[in-house]
Short mmCIF file of C-alpha atoms (C1' of nucleotides) in Angstrom, two decimals:
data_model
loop_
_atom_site.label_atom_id
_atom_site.label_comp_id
_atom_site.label_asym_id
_atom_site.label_seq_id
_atom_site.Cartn_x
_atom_site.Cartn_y
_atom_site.Cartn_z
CA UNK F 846 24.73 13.28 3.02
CA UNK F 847 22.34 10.31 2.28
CA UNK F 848 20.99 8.79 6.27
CA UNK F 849 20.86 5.50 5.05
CA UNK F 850 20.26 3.81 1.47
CA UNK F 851 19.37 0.26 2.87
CA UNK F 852 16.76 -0.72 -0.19
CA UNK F 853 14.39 -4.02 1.37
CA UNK F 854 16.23 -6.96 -0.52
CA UNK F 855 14.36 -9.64 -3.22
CA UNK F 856 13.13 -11.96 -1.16
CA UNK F 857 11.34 -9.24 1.23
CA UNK F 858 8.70 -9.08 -1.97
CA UNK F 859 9.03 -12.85 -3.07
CA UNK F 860 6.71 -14.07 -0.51
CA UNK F 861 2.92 -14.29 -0.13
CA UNK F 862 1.14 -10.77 -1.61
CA UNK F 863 -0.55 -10.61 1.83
CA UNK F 864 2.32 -11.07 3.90
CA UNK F 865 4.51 -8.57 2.17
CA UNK F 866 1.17 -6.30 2.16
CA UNK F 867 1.10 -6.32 6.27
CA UNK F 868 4.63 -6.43 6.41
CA UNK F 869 5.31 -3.08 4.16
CA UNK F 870 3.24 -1.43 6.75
CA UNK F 871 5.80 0.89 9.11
CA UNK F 872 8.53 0.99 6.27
CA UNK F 873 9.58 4.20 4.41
CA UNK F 874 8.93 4.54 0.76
CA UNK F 875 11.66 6.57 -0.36
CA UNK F 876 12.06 8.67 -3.98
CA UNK F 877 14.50 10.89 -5.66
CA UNK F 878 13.53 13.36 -7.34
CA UNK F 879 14.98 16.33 -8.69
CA UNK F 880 17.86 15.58 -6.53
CA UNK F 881 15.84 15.89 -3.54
CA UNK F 882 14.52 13.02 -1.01
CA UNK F 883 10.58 12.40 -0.55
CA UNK F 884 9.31 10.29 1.24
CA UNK F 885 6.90 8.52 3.79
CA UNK F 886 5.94 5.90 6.30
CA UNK F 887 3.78 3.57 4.32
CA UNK F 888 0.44 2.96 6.10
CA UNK F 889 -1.94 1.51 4.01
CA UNK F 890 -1.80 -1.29 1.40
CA UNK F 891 -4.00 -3.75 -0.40
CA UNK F 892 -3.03 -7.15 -1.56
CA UNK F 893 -4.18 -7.70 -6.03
CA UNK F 894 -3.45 -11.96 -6.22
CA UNK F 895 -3.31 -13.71 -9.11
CA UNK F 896 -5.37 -14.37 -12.01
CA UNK F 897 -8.11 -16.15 -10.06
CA UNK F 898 -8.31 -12.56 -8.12
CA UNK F 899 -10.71 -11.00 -10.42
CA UNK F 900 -10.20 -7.28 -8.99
CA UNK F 901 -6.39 -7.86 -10.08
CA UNK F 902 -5.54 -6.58 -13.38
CA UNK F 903 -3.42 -10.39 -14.22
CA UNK F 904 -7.41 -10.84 -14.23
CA UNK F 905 -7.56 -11.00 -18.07
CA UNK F 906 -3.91 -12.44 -18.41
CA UNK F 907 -0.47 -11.58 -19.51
CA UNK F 908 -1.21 -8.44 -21.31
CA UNK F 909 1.10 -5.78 -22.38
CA UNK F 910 0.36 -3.80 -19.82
CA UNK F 911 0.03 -6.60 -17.01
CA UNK F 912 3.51 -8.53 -18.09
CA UNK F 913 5.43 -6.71 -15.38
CA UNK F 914 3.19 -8.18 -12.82
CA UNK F 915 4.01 -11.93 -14.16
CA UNK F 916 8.29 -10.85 -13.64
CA UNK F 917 10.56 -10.80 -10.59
CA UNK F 918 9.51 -9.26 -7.10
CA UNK F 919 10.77 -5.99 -6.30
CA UNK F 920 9.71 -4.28 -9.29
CA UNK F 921 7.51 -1.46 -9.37
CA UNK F 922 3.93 -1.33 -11.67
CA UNK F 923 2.78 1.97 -12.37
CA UNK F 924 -0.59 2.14 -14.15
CA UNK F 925 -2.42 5.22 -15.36
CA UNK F 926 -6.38 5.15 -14.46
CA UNK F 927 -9.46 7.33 -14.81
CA UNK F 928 -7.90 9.41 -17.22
CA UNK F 929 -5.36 11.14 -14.86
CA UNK F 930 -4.64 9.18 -11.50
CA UNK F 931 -1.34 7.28 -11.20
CA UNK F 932 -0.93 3.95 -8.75
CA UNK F 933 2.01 2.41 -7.41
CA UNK F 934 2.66 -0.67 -7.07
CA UNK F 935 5.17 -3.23 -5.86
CA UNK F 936 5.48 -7.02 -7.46
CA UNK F 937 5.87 -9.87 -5.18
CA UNK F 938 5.72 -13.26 -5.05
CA UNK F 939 7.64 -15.98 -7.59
CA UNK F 940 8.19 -14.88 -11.16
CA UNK F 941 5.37 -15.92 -13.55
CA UNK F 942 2.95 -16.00 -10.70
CA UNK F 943 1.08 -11.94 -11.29
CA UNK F 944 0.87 -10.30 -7.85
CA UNK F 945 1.29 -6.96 -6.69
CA UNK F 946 0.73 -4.69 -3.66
CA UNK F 947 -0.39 -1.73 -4.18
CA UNK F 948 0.94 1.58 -2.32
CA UNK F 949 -2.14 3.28 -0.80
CA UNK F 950 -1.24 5.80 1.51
CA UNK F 951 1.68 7.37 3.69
CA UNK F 952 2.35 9.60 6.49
CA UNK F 953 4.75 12.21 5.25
CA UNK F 954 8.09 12.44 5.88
CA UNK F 955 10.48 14.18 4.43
CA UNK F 956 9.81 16.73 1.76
CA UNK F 957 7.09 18.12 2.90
CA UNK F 958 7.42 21.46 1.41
CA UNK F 959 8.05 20.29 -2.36
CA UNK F 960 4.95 17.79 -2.31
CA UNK F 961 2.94 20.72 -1.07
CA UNK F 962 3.79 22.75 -4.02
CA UNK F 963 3.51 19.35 -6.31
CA UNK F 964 -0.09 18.93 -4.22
CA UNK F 965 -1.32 22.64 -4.46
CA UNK F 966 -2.49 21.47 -0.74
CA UNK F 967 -1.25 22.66 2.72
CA UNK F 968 -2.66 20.12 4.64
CA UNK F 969 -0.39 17.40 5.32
CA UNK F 970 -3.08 14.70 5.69
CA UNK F 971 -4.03 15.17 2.47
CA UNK F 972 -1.05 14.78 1.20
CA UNK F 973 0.28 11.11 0.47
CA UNK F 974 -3.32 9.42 1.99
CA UNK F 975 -4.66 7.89 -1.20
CA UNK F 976 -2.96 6.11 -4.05
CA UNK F 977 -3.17 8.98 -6.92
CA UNK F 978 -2.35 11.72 -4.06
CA UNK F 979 1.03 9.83 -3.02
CA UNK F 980 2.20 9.26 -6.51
CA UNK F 981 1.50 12.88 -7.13
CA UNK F 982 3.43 14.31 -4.26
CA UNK F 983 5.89 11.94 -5.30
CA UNK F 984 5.96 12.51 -9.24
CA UNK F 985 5.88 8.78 -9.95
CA UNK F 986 4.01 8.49 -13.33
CA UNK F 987 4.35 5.91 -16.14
CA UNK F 988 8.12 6.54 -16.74
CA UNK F 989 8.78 4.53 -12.86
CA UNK F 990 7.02 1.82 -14.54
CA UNK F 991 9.53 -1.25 -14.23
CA UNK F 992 11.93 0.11 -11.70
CA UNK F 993 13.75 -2.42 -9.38
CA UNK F 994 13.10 -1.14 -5.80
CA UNK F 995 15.89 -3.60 -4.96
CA UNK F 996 18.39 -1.31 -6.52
CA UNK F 997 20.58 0.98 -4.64
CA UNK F 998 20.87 3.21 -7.62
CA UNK F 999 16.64 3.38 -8.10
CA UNK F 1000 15.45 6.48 -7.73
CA UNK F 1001 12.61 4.90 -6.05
CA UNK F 1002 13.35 2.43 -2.78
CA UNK F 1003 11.76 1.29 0.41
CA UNK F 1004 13.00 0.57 3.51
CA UNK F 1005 12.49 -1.08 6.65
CA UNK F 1006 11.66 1.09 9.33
CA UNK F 1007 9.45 0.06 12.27
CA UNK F 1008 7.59 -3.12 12.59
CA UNK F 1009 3.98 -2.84 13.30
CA UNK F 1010 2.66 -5.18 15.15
CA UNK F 1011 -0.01 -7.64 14.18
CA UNK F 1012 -2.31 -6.35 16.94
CA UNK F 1013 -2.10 -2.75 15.16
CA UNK F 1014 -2.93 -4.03 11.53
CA UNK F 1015 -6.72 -3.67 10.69
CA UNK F 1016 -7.94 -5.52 7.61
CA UNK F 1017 -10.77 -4.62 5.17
CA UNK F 1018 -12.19 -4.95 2.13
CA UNK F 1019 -10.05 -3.58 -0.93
CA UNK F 1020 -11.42 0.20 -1.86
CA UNK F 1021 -13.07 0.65 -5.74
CA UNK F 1022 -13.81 -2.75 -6.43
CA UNK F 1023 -17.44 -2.84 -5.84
CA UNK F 1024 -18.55 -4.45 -9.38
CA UNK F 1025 -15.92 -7.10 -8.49
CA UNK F 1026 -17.56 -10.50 -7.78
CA UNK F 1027 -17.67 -12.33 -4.86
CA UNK F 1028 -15.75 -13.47 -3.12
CA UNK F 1029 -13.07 -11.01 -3.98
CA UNK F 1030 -15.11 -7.89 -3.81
CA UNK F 1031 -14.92 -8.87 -0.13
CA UNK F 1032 -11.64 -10.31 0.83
CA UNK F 1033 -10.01 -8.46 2.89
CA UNK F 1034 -6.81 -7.48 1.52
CA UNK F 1035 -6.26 -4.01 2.43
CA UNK F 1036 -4.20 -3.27 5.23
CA UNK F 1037 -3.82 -0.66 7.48
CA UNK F 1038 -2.42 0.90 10.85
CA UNK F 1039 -5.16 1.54 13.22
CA UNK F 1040 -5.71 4.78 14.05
CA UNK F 1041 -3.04 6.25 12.09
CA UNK F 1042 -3.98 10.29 11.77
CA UNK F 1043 -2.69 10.02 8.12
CA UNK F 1044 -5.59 8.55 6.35
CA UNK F 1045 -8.06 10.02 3.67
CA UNK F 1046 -11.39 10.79 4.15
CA UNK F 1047 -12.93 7.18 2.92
CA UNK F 1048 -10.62 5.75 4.89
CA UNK F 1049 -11.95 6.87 8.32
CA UNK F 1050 -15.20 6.45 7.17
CA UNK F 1051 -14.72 2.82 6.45
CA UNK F 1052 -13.22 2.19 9.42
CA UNK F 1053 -16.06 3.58 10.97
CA UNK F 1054 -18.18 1.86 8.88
CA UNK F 1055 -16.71 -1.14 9.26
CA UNK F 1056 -16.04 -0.95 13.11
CA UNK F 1057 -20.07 0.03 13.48
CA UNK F 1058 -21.30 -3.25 11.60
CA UNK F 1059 -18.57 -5.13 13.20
CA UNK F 1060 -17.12 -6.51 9.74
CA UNK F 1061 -13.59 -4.71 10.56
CA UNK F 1062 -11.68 -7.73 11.63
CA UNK F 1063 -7.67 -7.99 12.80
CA UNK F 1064 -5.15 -9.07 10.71
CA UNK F 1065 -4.91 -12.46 10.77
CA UNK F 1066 -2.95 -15.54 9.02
"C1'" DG O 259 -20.75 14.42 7.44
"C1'" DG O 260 -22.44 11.84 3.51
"C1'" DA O 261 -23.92 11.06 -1.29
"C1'" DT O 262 -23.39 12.07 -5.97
"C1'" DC O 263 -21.10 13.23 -10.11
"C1'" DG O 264 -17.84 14.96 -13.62
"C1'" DA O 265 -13.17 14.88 -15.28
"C1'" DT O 266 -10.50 12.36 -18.77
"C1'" DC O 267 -7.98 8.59 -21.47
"C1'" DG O 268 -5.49 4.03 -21.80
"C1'" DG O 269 -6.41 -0.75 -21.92
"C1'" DC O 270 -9.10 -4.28 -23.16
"C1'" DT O 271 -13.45 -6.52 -25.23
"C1'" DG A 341 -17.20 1.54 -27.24
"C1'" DC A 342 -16.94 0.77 -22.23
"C1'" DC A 343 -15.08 1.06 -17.95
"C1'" DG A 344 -11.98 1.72 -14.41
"C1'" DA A 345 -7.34 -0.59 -7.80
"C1'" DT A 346 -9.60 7.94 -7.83
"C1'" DC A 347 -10.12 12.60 -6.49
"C1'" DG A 348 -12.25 16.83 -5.56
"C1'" DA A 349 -16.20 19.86 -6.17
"C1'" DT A 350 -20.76 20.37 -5.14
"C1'" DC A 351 -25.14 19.67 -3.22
"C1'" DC A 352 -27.96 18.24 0.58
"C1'" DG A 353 -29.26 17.91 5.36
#
DNA sequence: GGATCGATCGGCT
DNA sequence: GCCGATCGATCCG
């Protein structure tokens, strides 16, 4: 028996990349799989705007690969990179207008035990804290390309959960865009819950980073 | 703990 | 051909 199956509606997604970006923070990302539920408290995002964002793939135009990002809000876009990593991502903002936010990391919830086989890992923060480790512990590849998370029949979904509040939402530079030009290879548009336990490795270290040369900033507008 | 590097292949120039 | 919205192994200190 299914807890709840409460997908976040449309118009959650068709608003400002950012905004959805901070506001996806605290809610579950749910999947299906193998008739089984996995899933996780989402607690990292970054925000990929437009093509006047030049570390957004809508960077080079409608493509075939990027024409998903240019459609309705609420789908996914799953792209394959570096030869074997996965990302998810969820489309917001007004059709025709390419923006997506992409899933980053998540603090495991349930299914712990099948996305430790999937993982080949134990650990539980290593888990779902990084884009390609989440969609592997989650088996989203390029077949969840084009879902609508809107659905109630998806077998991907997220839901609200708990709000995080503003005060708790640090905001940094976007990770593996460092041959990105200025002023988006700064920008920050990754999101994150403060001293969430469920982060990777380069995570902490940025924050450290970050906190150290005092460029780690609140969330703000 | 931090830096570096190889793996591996689809998308775009 | 070139280069990734990455990860994990390995080397160094």
């Amino acid at each position: 028996m299914r807890s709840s199956l409460n997908p976040l509606p449309r118009s959650f997604f068709a608003r400002s990349t950012c905004t959805v970006a901070r506001e996806l923070l605290g809610c579950r990302l749910l999947r299906l799989f193998d008739g089984e539920r996995l899933s996780g408290t989402i607690v990292e995002t970054e925000a990929y705007v437009g093509e006047e964002d030049l570390a957004c793939h809508a960077r080079a135009g409608r493509t075939a690969r990027t024409a998903i990002m240019y459609g309705a809000a609420g789908f996914s876009y799953v792209y394959f990179t570096y030869g074997m990593h996965w990302m998810l991502n969820a489309i917001t903002e007004d059709e025709g207008f390419p923006a997506a936010v992409l899933i980053r990391g998540l603090e495991p919830g349930e299914g712990l035990e099948e996305m430790r086989k999937r993982r080949g890992i134990q650990d539980s923060h290593l888990l779902c804290s990084g884009p390609a480790r989440l969609t592997q512990a989650l088996n989203i590849q390029g077949e969840e390309n084009g879902l609508d998370l809107c659905n109630k029949g998806s077998n991907i979904w997220i839901e609200a959960c708990r709000k995080v509040p503003r005060s708790r939402i640090v905001a940094t530079p976007r990770i593996g865009i460092s041959s990105t030009p200025e002023p988006w290879r700064s920008i920050p548009w990754r999101y994150f819950v403060d001293g969430n336990p469920f982060v990777s490795r380069s995570l902490r270290d940025s924050l450290k980073r970050t906190t150290s040369s005092g460029a780690k900033q609140r969330a703000s507008g």
